[in-house]
Each structure stands twice: as C-alpha cells, then as structure tokens.
N, CA, C and O atoms as CSV, one atom per row, in Angstrom:
chain,resi,resn,atom,element,x,y,z
A,1,MET,N,N,-39.373,46.326,3.751
A,1,MET,CA,C,-38.036,46.138,4.284
A,1,MET,C,C,-37.096,47.128,3.595
A,1,MET,O,O,-37.180,47.326,2.383
A,2,SER,N,N,-36.199,47.751,4.372
A,2,SER,CA,C,-35.232,48.681,3.800
A,2,SER,C,C,-33.825,48.218,4.144
A,2,SER,O,O,-33.614,47.409,5.047
A,3,ASP,N,N,-32.879,48.751,3.403
A,3,ASP,CA,C,-31.473,48.413,3.611
A,3,ASP,C,C,-30.742,49.605,4.199
A,3,ASP,O,O,-31.129,50.756,3.995
A,4,THR,N,N,-29.685,49.311,4.929
A,4,THR,CA,C,-28.821,50.320,5.506
A,4,THR,C,C,-27.401,50.032,5.035
A,4,THR,O,O,-26.930,48.899,5.129
A,5,LEU,N,N,-26.719,51.057,4.531
A,5,LEU,CA,C,-25.311,50.915,4.153
A,5,LEU,C,C,-24.440,51.439,5.286
A,5,LEU,O,O,-24.706,52.505,5.841
A,6,ALA,N,N,-23.398,50.684,5.625
A,6,ALA,CA,C,-22.503,51.076,6.701
A,6,ALA,C,C,-21.082,50.647,6.369
A,6,ALA,O,O,-20.866,49.696,5.618
A,7,VAL,N,N,-20.115,51.361,6.939
A,7,VAL,CA,C,-18.705,51.011,6.799
A,7,VAL,C,C,-18.179,50.621,8.170
A,7,VAL,O,O,-18.430,51.304,9.163
A,8,GLY,N,N,-17.447,49.518,8.214
A,8,GLY,CA,C,-16.736,49.101,9.410
A,8,GLY,C,C,-15.243,49.251,9.164
A,8,GLY,O,O,-14.746,48.901,8.093
A,9,VAL,N,N,-14.529,49.771,10.156
A,9,VAL,CA,C,-13.088,50.010,10.031
A,9,VAL,C,C,-12.386,49.331,11.211
A,9,VAL,O,O,-12.842,49.417,12.351
A,10,MET,N,N,-11.268,48.654,10.918
A,10,MET,CA,C,-10.548,47.947,11.977
A,10,MET,C,C,-9.049,47.974,11.715
A,10,MET,O,O,-8.604,47.806,10.580
A,11,SER,N,N,-8.295,48.181,12.748
A,11,SER,CA,C,-6.846,47.949,12.714
A,11,SER,C,C,-6.500,47.251,14.015
A,11,SER,O,O,-7.141,47.472,15.043
A,12,GLY,N,N,-5.495,46.421,13.962
A,12,GLY,CA,C,-5.213,45.623,15.145
A,12,GLY,C,C,-3.757,45.591,15.521
A,12,GLY,O,O,-2.920,46.271,14.927
A,13,THR,N,N,-3.474,44.787,16.520
A,13,THR,CA,C,-2.131,44.727,17.077
A,13,THR,C,C,-1.118,44.086,16.137
A,13,THR,O,O,0.085,44.154,16.391
A,14,SER,N,N,-1.587,43.461,15.049
A,14,SER,CA,C,-0.649,42.928,14.058
A,14,SER,C,C,0.060,44.055,13.312
A,14,SER,O,O,1.100,43.833,12.692
A,15,LEU,N,N,-0.496,45.248,13.370
A,15,LEU,CA,C,0.068,46.444,12.722
A,15,LEU,C,C,0.217,46.268,11.211
A,15,LEU,O,O,1.080,46.891,10.594
A,16,ASP,N,N,-0.615,45.429,10.624
A,16,ASP,CA,C,-0.504,45.231,9.174
A,16,ASP,C,C,-1.228,46.304,8.378
A,16,ASP,O,O,-0.930,46.489,7.198
A,17,GLY,N,N,-2.165,47.013,8.981
A,17,GLY,CA,C,-2.847,48.078,8.267
A,17,GLY,C,C,-4.272,48.261,8.740
A,17,GLY,O,O,-4.650,47.855,9.839
A,18,ILE,N,N,-5.052,48.889,7.870
A,18,ILE,CA,C,-6.448,49.193,8.177
A,18,ILE,C,C,-7.336,48.410,7.224
A,18,ILE,O,O,-7.171,48.474,6.006
A,19,SER,N,N,-8.275,47.674,7.793
A,19,SER,CA,C,-9.257,46.933,7.003
A,19,SER,C,C,-10.567,47.703,7.021
A,19,SER,O,O,-11.001,48.180,8.069
A,20,THR,N,N,-11.196,47.824,5.859
A,20,THR,CA,C,-12.490,48.478,5.759
A,20,THR,C,C,-13.461,47.556,5.041
A,20,THR,O,O,-13.089,46.845,4.107
A,21,ALA,N,N,-14.688,47.578,5.481
A,21,ALA,CA,C,-15.732,46.765,4.864
A,21,ALA,C,C,-16.986,47.613,4.694
A,21,ALA,O,O,-17.430,48.284,5.625
A,22,LEU,N,N,-17.541,47.569,3.505
A,22,LEU,CA,C,-18.824,48.205,3.225
A,22,LEU,C,C,-19.869,47.098,3.264
A,22,LEU,O,O,-19.770,46.115,2.529
A,23,VAL,N,N,-20.864,47.261,4.118
A,23,VAL,CA,C,-21.884,46.224,4.272
A,23,VAL,C,C,-23.273,46.809,4.078
A,23,VAL,O,O,-23.531,47.976,4.375
A,24,ARG,N,N,-24.144,45.973,3.576
A,24,ARG,CA,C,-25.562,46.305,3.459
A,24,ARG,C,C,-26.282,45.491,4.526
A,24,ARG,O,O,-26.269,44.260,4.501
A,25,LEU,N,N,-26.904,46.191,5.454
A,25,LEU,CA,C,-27.640,45.542,6.532
A,25,LEU,C,C,-29.118,45.544,6.166
A,25,LEU,O,O,-29.678,46.585,5.824
A,26,GLN,N,N,-29.739,44.383,6.237
A,26,GLN,CA,C,-31.153,44.287,5.930
A,26,GLN,C,C,-31.970,44.402,7.214
A,26,GLN,O,O,-31.698,43.734,8.211
A,27,ASP,N,N,-32.968,45.258,7.158
A,27,ASP,CA,C,-33.883,45.420,8.280
A,27,ASP,C,C,-34.930,44.322,8.227
A,27,ASP,O,O,-35.001,43.570,7.256
A,28,GLY,N,N,-35.728,44.234,9.253
A,28,GLY,CA,C,-36.825,43.289,9.269
A,28,GLY,C,C,-36.543,42.110,10.170
A,28,GLY,O,O,-35.481,42.012,10.785
A,29,ALA,N,N,-37.518,41.212,10.238
A,29,ALA,CA,C,-37.441,40.066,11.140
A,29,ALA,C,C,-36.272,39.146,10.813
A,29,ALA,O,O,-35.631,38.613,11.719
A,30,GLU,N,N,-35.993,38.956,9.541
A,30,GLU,CA,C,-34.903,38.064,9.124
A,30,GLU,C,C,-33.543,38.694,9.353
A,30,GLU,O,O,-32.588,38.009,9.720
A,31,GLY,N,N,-33.452,40.001,9.135
A,31,GLY,CA,C,-32.173,40.692,9.284
A,31,GLY,C,C,-31.147,40.155,8.305
A,31,GLY,O,O,-31.504,39.530,7.307
A,32,GLY,N,N,-29.890,40.392,8.582
A,32,GLY,CA,C,-28.829,39.874,7.733
A,32,GLY,C,C,-27.882,40.967,7.298
A,32,GLY,O,O,-28.146,42.156,7.475
A,33,ALA,N,N,-26.774,40.539,6.725
A,33,ALA,CA,C,-25.756,41.472,6.247
A,33,ALA,C,C,-25.129,40.908,4.982
A,33,ALA,O,O,-24.941,39.700,4.838
A,34,GLU,N,N,-24.814,41.811,4.078
A,34,GLU,CA,C,-24.163,41.439,2.818
A,34,GLU,C,C,-22.900,42.275,2.669
A,34,GLU,O,O,-22.946,43.500,2.775
A,35,LEU,N,N,-21.778,41.614,2.424
A,35,LEU,CA,C,-20.532,42.326,2.170
A,35,LEU,C,C,-20.582,42.890,0.758
A,35,LEU,O,O,-20.716,42.141,-0.210
A,36,VAL,N,N,-20.475,44.210,0.640
A,36,VAL,CA,C,-20.516,44.889,-0.648
A,36,VAL,C,C,-19.103,45.101,-1.188
A,36,VAL,O,O,-18.848,44.885,-2.373
A,37,ALA,N,N,-18.194,45.522,-0.322
A,37,ALA,CA,C,-16.806,45.780,-0.740
A,37,ALA,C,C,-15.897,45.671,0.472
A,37,ALA,O,O,-16.326,45.872,1.609
A,38,PHE,N,N,-14.629,45.348,0.211
A,38,PHE,CA,C,-13.628,45.209,1.270
A,38,PHE,C,C,-12.304,45.722,0.745
A,38,PHE,O,O,-11.974,45.527,-0.425
A,39,ARG,N,N,-11.534,46.385,1.617
A,39,ARG,CA,C,-10.175,46.824,1.269
A,39,ARG,C,C,-9.265,46.681,2.472
A,39,ARG,O,O,-9.690,46.825,3.619
A,40,GLN,N,N,-8.022,46.398,2.190
A,40,GLN,CA,C,-6.971,46.349,3.209
A,40,GLN,C,C,-5.891,47.321,2.762
A,40,GLN,O,O,-5.345,47.181,1.667
A,41,GLU,N,N,-5.577,48.303,3.596
A,41,GLU,CA,C,-4.526,49.269,3.290
A,41,GLU,C,C,-3.394,49.084,4.289
A,41,GLU,O,O,-3.592,49.278,5.489
A,42,PRO,N,N,-2.219,48.715,3.818
A,42,PRO,CA,C,-1.111,48.490,4.754
A,42,PRO,C,C,-0.624,49.788,5.395
A,42,PRO,O,O,-0.692,50.860,4.793
A,43,PHE,N,N,-0.135,49.668,6.624
A,43,PHE,CA,C,0.543,50.788,7.257
A,43,PHE,C,C,1.920,50.928,6.631
A,43,PHE,O,O,2.547,49.933,6.264
A,44,SER,N,N,2.387,52.154,6.510
A,44,SER,CA,C,3.768,52.375,6.077
A,44,SER,C,C,4.694,52.033,7.246
A,44,SER,O,O,4.248,51.892,8.385
A,45,ALA,N,N,5.969,51.905,6.949
A,45,ALA,CA,C,6.950,51.635,8.003
A,45,ALA,C,C,6.943,52.755,9.041
A,45,ALA,O,O,7.080,52.493,10.236
A,46,ALA,N,N,6.784,53.992,8.597
A,46,ALA,CA,C,6.749,55.132,9.525
A,46,ALA,C,C,5.512,55.072,10.423
A,46,ALA,O,O,5.597,55.364,11.616
A,47,GLU,N,N,4.373,54.699,9.859
A,47,GLU,CA,C,3.158,54.581,10.667
A,47,GLU,C,C,3.301,53.475,11.709
A,47,GLU,O,O,2.964,53.660,12.879
A,48,ARG,N,N,3.804,52.326,11.268
A,48,ARG,CA,C,4.021,51.218,12.209
A,48,ARG,C,C,4.982,51.647,13.324
A,48,ARG,O,O,4.747,51.364,14.499
A,49,GLY,N,N,6.050,52.322,12.947
A,49,GLY,CA,C,7.021,52.789,13.936
A,49,GLY,C,C,6.412,53.749,14.941
A,49,GLY,O,O,6.699,53.658,16.134
A,50,ALA,N,N,5.573,54.671,14.474
A,50,ALA,CA,C,4.931,55.632,15.378
A,50,ALA,C,C,3.994,54.932,16.358
A,50,ALA,O,O,3.932,55.297,17.532
A,51,ILE,N,N,3.272,53.933,15.879
A,51,ILE,CA,C,2.364,53.188,16.762
A,51,ILE,C,C,3.168,52.399,17.797
A,51,ILE,O,O,2.839,52.413,18.983
A,52,ILE,N,N,4.204,51.723,17.356
A,52,ILE,CA,C,5.040,50.941,18.271
A,52,ILE,C,C,5.684,51.850,19.315
A,52,ILE,O,O,5.707,51.520,20.501
A,53,ASP,N,N,6.204,52.989,18.875
A,53,ASP,CA,C,6.826,53.929,19.818
A,53,ASP,C,C,5.821,54.423,20.850
A,53,ASP,O,O,6.135,54.492,22.038
A,54,ALA,N,N,4.613,54.768,20.404
A,54,ALA,CA,C,3.588,55.255,21.334
A,54,ALA,C,C,3.202,54.171,22.328
A,54,ALA,O,O,2.965,54.453,23.502
A,55,MET,N,N,3.138,52.930,21.856
A,55,MET,CA,C,2.781,51.818,22.748
A,55,MET,C,C,3.886,51.552,23.762
A,55,MET,O,O,3.603,51.231,24.916
A,56,ALA,N,N,5.136,51.682,23.343
A,56,ALA,CA,C,6.264,51.303,24.196
A,56,ALA,C,C,6.701,52.419,25.142
A,56,ALA,O,O,6.970,52.170,26.317
A,57,ARG,N,N,6.770,53.631,24.637
A,57,ARG,CA,C,7.347,54.690,25.461
A,57,ARG,C,C,6.776,56.074,25.159
A,57,ARG,O,O,7.403,57.091,25.455
A,58,GLY,N,N,5.594,56.103,24.573
A,58,GLY,CA,C,5.002,57.380,24.186
A,58,GLY,C,C,4.578,58.239,25.364
A,58,GLY,O,O,4.066,57.744,26.368
A,59,THR,N,N,4.800,59.518,25.219
A,59,THR,CA,C,4.316,60.484,26.205
A,59,THR,C,C,2.846,60.768,25.898
A,59,THR,O,O,2.367,60.412,24.822
A,60,PRO,N,N,2.132,61.395,26.812
A,60,PRO,CA,C,0.753,61.769,26.492
A,60,PRO,C,C,0.660,62.613,25.211
A,60,PRO,O,O,-0.291,62.476,24.442
A,61,ARG,N,N,1.647,63.481,24.990
A,61,ARG,CA,C,1.668,64.296,23.772
A,61,ARG,C,C,1.794,63.399,22.531
A,61,ARG,O,O,1.078,63.600,21.549
A,62,ASP,N,N,2.700,62.412,22.571
A,62,ASP,CA,C,2.872,61.486,21.452
A,62,ASP,C,C,1.571,60.744,21.147
A,62,ASP,O,O,1.167,60.609,19.992
A,63,VAL,N,N,0.929,60.268,22.212
A,63,VAL,CA,C,-0.320,59.522,22.045
A,63,VAL,C,C,-1.408,60.426,21.473
A,63,VAL,O,O,-2.183,60.000,20.617
A,64,ALA,N,N,-1.470,61.675,21.943
A,64,ALA,CA,C,-2.483,62.610,21.432
A,64,ALA,C,C,-2.301,62.858,19.932
A,64,ALA,O,O,-3.276,62.870,19.181
A,65,PHE,N,N,-1.068,63.053,19.503
A,65,PHE,CA,C,-0.830,63.290,18.073
A,65,PHE,C,C,-1.028,62.021,17.246
A,65,PHE,O,O,-1.472,62.097,16.101
A,66,LEU,N,N,-0.707,60.868,17.806
A,66,LEU,CA,C,-0.984,59.614,17.114
A,66,LEU,C,C,-2.490,59.410,16.978
A,66,LEU,O,O,-2.960,58.913,15.955
A,67,HIS,N,N,-3.239,59.788,17.993
A,67,HIS,CA,C,-4.698,59.711,17.958
A,67,HIS,C,C,-5.248,60.487,16.756
A,67,HIS,O,O,-6.111,59.996,16.029
A,68,ILE,N,N,-4.743,61.682,16.564
A,68,ILE,CA,C,-5.169,62.507,15.425
A,68,ILE,C,C,-4.758,61.852,14.108
A,68,ILE,O,O,-5.567,61.755,13.185
A,69,ALA,N,N,-3.513,61.406,14.016
A,69,ALA,CA,C,-3.011,60.805,12.777
A,69,ALA,C,C,-3.795,59.544,12.409
A,69,ALA,O,O,-4.142,59.348,11.245
A,70,LEU,N,N,-4.075,58.694,13.393
A,70,LEU,CA,C,-4.838,57.479,13.101
A,70,LEU,C,C,-6.282,57.809,12.719
A,70,LEU,O,O,-6.863,57.150,11.857
A,71,GLY,N,N,-6.854,58.814,13.352
A,71,GLY,CA,C,-8.209,59.232,12.984
A,71,GLY,C,C,-8.278,59.689,11.539
A,71,GLY,O,O,-9.210,59.346,10.812
A,72,GLU,N,N,-7.282,60.469,11.126
A,72,GLU,CA,C,-7.234,60.923,9.732
A,72,GLU,C,C,-7.013,59.751,8.783
A,72,GLU,O,O,-7.577,59.712,7.690
A,73,ARG,N,N,-6.194,58.805,9.204
A,73,ARG,CA,C,-5.908,57.623,8.366
A,73,ARG,C,C,-7.137,56.744,8.214
A,73,ARG,O,O,-7.402,56.216,7.134
A,74,VAL,N,N,-7.896,56.585,9.308
A,74,VAL,CA,C,-9.138,55.805,9.268
A,74,VAL,C,C,-10.154,56.476,8.345
A,74,VAL,O,O,-10.816,55.805,7.553
A,75,ALA,N,N,-10.277,57.796,8.447
A,75,ALA,CA,C,-11.206,58.531,7.585
A,75,ALA,C,C,-10.815,58.364,6.117
A,75,ALA,O,O,-11.675,58.136,5.265
A,76,ALA,N,N,-9.527,58.476,5.824
A,76,ALA,CA,C,-9.062,58.319,4.440
A,76,ALA,C,C,-9.320,56.904,3.936
A,76,ALA,O,O,-9.688,56.719,2.776
A,77,ALA,N,N,-9.132,55.905,4.794
A,77,ALA,CA,C,-9.391,54.520,4.393
A,77,ALA,C,C,-10.872,54.306,4.098
A,77,ALA,O,O,-11.222,53.638,3.125
A,78,ALA,N,N,-11.735,54.863,4.926
A,78,ALA,CA,C,-13.182,54.745,4.691
A,78,ALA,C,C,-13.568,55.427,3.382
A,78,ALA,O,O,-14.348,54.877,2.605
A,79,LEU,N,N,-13.033,56.611,3.135
A,79,LEU,CA,C,-13.330,57.313,1.878
A,79,LEU,C,C,-12.768,56.562,0.676
A,79,LEU,O,O,-13.389,56.538,-0.387
A,80,GLY,N,N,-11.597,55.950,0.840
A,80,GLY,CA,C,-11.017,55.151,-0.238
A,80,GLY,C,C,-11.878,53.947,-0.576
A,80,GLY,O,O,-12.043,53.607,-1.748
A,81,LEU,N,N,-12.424,53.305,0.435
A,81,LEU,CA,C,-13.327,52.175,0.206
A,81,LEU,C,C,-14.574,52.626,-0.544
A,81,LEU,O,O,-15.013,51.965,-1.485
A,82,LEU,N,N,-15.140,53.753,-0.126
A,82,LEU,CA,C,-16.343,54.260,-0.794
A,82,LEU,C,C,-16.060,54.614,-2.250
A,82,LEU,O,O,-16.879,54.331,-3.123
A,83,ALA,N,N,-14.919,55.227,-2.520
A,83,ALA,CA,C,-14.547,55.549,-3.899
A,83,ALA,C,C,-14.388,54.270,-4.717
A,83,ALA,O,O,-14.845,54.191,-5.857
A,84,HIS,N,N,-13.734,53.268,-4.124
A,84,HIS,CA,C,-13.541,51.973,-4.780
A,84,HIS,C,C,-14.889,51.324,-5.126
A,84,HIS,O,O,-15.049,50.734,-6.195
A,85,ALA,N,N,-15.844,51.443,-4.211
A,85,ALA,CA,C,-17.168,50.834,-4.400
A,85,ALA,C,C,-18.130,51.744,-5.159
A,85,ALA,O,O,-19.253,51.348,-5.471
A,86,ARG,N,N,-17.687,52.963,-5.453
A,86,ARG,CA,C,-18.524,53.958,-6.136
A,86,ARG,C,C,-19.812,54.243,-5.370
A,86,ARG,O,O,-20.914,54.242,-5.917
A,87,VAL,N,N,-19.615,54.485,-4.080
A,87,VAL,CA,C,-20.718,54.818,-3.184
A,87,VAL,C,C,-20.424,56.189,-2.585
A,87,VAL,O,O,-19.298,56.466,-2.173
A,88,SER,N,N,-21.432,57.035,-2.539
A,88,SER,CA,C,-21.278,58.371,-1.969
A,88,SER,C,C,-21.341,58.307,-0.444
A,88,SER,O,O,-22.130,57.539,0.105
A,89,PRO,N,N,-20.524,59.102,0.245
A,89,PRO,CA,C,-20.611,59.139,1.708
A,89,PRO,C,C,-22.016,59.474,2.208
A,89,PRO,O,O,-22.412,59.015,3.279
A,90,LYS,N,N,-22.762,60.255,1.459
A,90,LYS,CA,C,-24.115,60.632,1.894
A,90,LYS,C,C,-25.080,59.441,1.885
A,90,LYS,O,O,-26.162,59.516,2.467
A,91,ASP,N,N,-24.689,58.335,1.223
A,91,ASP,CA,C,-25.537,57.144,1.191
A,91,ASP,C,C,-25.337,56.242,2.411
A,91,ASP,O,O,-26.063,55.262,2.580
A,92,LEU,N,N,-24.364,56.564,3.256
A,92,LEU,CA,C,-24.098,55.760,4.458
A,92,LEU,C,C,-25.011,56.157,5.600
A,92,LEU,O,O,-25.392,57.318,5.745
A,93,SER,N,N,-25.350,55.172,6.401
A,93,SER,CA,C,-26.071,55.451,7.644
A,93,SER,C,C,-25.101,55.702,8.786
A,93,SER,O,O,-25.356,56.534,9.656
A,94,PHE,N,N,-23.976,54.972,8.782
A,94,PHE,CA,C,-22.978,55.175,9.831
A,94,PHE,C,C,-21.653,54.520,9.448
A,94,PHE,O,O,-21.575,53.697,8.535
A,95,ILE,N,N,-20.605,54.925,10.192
A,95,ILE,CA,C,-19.283,54.300,10.110
A,95,ILE,C,C,-18.946,53.820,11.514
A,95,ILE,O,O,-19.119,54.551,12.489
A,96,SER,N,N,-18.471,52.605,11.605
A,96,SER,CA,C,-18.121,52.019,12.893
A,96,SER,C,C,-16.624,51.748,12.931
A,96,SER,O,O,-16.066,51.160,12.004
A,97,SER,N,N,-15.978,52.182,14.013
A,97,SER,CA,C,-14.551,51.923,14.170
A,97,SER,C,C,-14.274,51.594,15.627
A,97,SER,O,O,-14.617,52.368,16.520
A,98,HIS,N,N,-13.656,50.454,15.865
A,98,HIS,CA,C,-13.306,50.034,17.221
A,98,HIS,C,C,-12.190,50.899,17.781
A,98,HIS,O,O,-12.131,51.129,18.989
A,99,GLY,N,N,-11.322,51.372,16.935
A,99,GLY,CA,C,-10.136,52.085,17.381
A,99,GLY,C,C,-8.966,51.125,17.487
A,99,GLY,O,O,-9.149,49.920,17.658
A,100,HIS,N,N,-7.790,51.658,17.386
A,100,HIS,CA,C,-6.577,50.841,17.442
A,100,HIS,C,C,-6.134,50.729,18.896
A,100,HIS,O,O,-5.890,51.744,19.550
A,101,THR,N,N,-6.030,49.516,19.401
A,101,THR,CA,C,-5.601,49.296,20.786
A,101,THR,C,C,-4.102,49.573,20.910
A,101,THR,O,O,-3.283,48.945,20.239
A,102,ILE,N,N,-3.762,50.517,21.772
A,102,ILE,CA,C,-2.339,50.791,22.014
A,102,ILE,C,C,-1.902,50.318,23.391
A,102,ILE,O,O,-0.707,50.257,23.679
A,103,CYS,N,N,-2.868,49.982,24.244
A,103,CYS,CA,C,-2.530,49.548,25.588
A,103,CYS,C,C,-3.626,48.598,26.061
A,103,CYS,O,O,-4.810,48.933,26.010
A,104,ASP,N,N,-3.231,47.422,26.518
A,104,ASP,CA,C,-4.201,46.410,26.947
A,104,ASP,C,C,-3.729,45.788,28.244
A,104,ASP,O,O,-2.651,45.197,28.307
A,105,TYR,N,N,-4.542,45.925,29.276
A,105,TYR,CA,C,-4.239,45.356,30.592
A,105,TYR,C,C,-5.186,44.190,30.861
A,105,TYR,O,O,-6.176,44.321,31.582
A,106,ALA,N,N,-4.856,43.045,30.263
A,106,ALA,CA,C,-5.683,41.834,30.382
A,106,ALA,C,C,-7.132,42.172,30.051
A,106,ALA,O,O,-7.394,42.805,29.028
A,107,SER,N,N,-8.052,41.777,30.870
A,107,SER,CA,C,-9.457,42.045,30.563
A,107,SER,C,C,-10.014,43.194,31.381
A,107,SER,O,O,-11.219,43.445,31.356
A,108,SER,N,N,-9.150,43.897,32.109
A,108,SER,CA,C,-9.659,44.940,32.996
A,108,SER,C,C,-9.679,46.344,32.387
A,108,SER,O,O,-10.505,47.167,32.782
A,109,ALA,N,N,-8.794,46.631,31.441
A,109,ALA,CA,C,-8.758,47.971,30.864
A,109,ALA,C,C,-7.949,47.983,29.590
A,109,ALA,O,O,-7.042,47.169,29.417
A,110,SER,N,N,-8.270,48.901,28.695
A,110,SER,CA,C,-7.491,49.101,27.474
A,110,SER,C,C,-7.657,50.530,26.999
A,110,SER,O,O,-8.558,51.249,27.432
A,111,ILE,N,N,-6.771,50.926,26.100
A,111,ILE,CA,C,-6.844,52.257,25.494
A,111,ILE,C,C,-6.852,52.088,23.985
A,111,ILE,O,O,-5.968,51.449,23.415
A,112,GLN,N,N,-7.862,52.668,23.342
A,112,GLN,CA,C,-7.967,52.652,21.883
A,112,GLN,C,C,-7.852,54.085,21.362
A,112,GLN,O,O,-8.292,55.039,22.004
A,113,LEU,N,N,-7.249,54.204,20.183
A,113,LEU,CA,C,-7.170,55.501,19.502
A,113,LEU,C,C,-8.055,55.449,18.284
A,113,LEU,O,O,-8.151,56.431,17.547
C-alpha cells in the first residue's frame, strides 16, 4: 500500500478567505484520508471588494484579471500551507481547486474562477 499527498484549496461565497488542506490519501482496498495540515488565509478588504465588484457589475476584462489574481492567490495559499507543513511541492501528487464561484444560476449553470 502506498500513500499519496495532495492539497485541496477552496474559497466560497462567504468571501472569508482561502482554505487549504494537505491530506494523505491511502491506496488499497480500505482507502482513507488523513488530514496532515490545514490553513485559513483571510481575504483582504481589497480582495473582497474586487470579487464583489466582479460578481455585481464586472466587465469581461474585470473578470479576466480577477481570474488571474485569484489563481495567483490560490497558488500562494497552497505554497504557504506546504511551507507551514514542511512539505516540498515535489512530494505532492496533485492540487485540487474547485474555483471561486462568481456567478450561480440555480442548478443550471455557474462560473468559477
């Protein structure tokens, strides 16, 4: 049986920040997951404002630049978690990120960055 290290990243409509979790996934018939480390990094007031503006009245250009900014922020949060846990990025098998929902039309469609 071997283990897989992975990082999960999430931010949500509460706009409180980015949550990261480092997990060890066990292979084999039993499977399972172990939480190795967790961090919550709050959004700054400027970040929250940019997300709210993009959701409310953002142009495609605004959304495109927010997409880049959130991607960089997610990457920094994942690297911060790894530094906190003293784990090298090369030891990860993958990073999973749902993306931040900026537009949700009931259950028929949504847009994540």
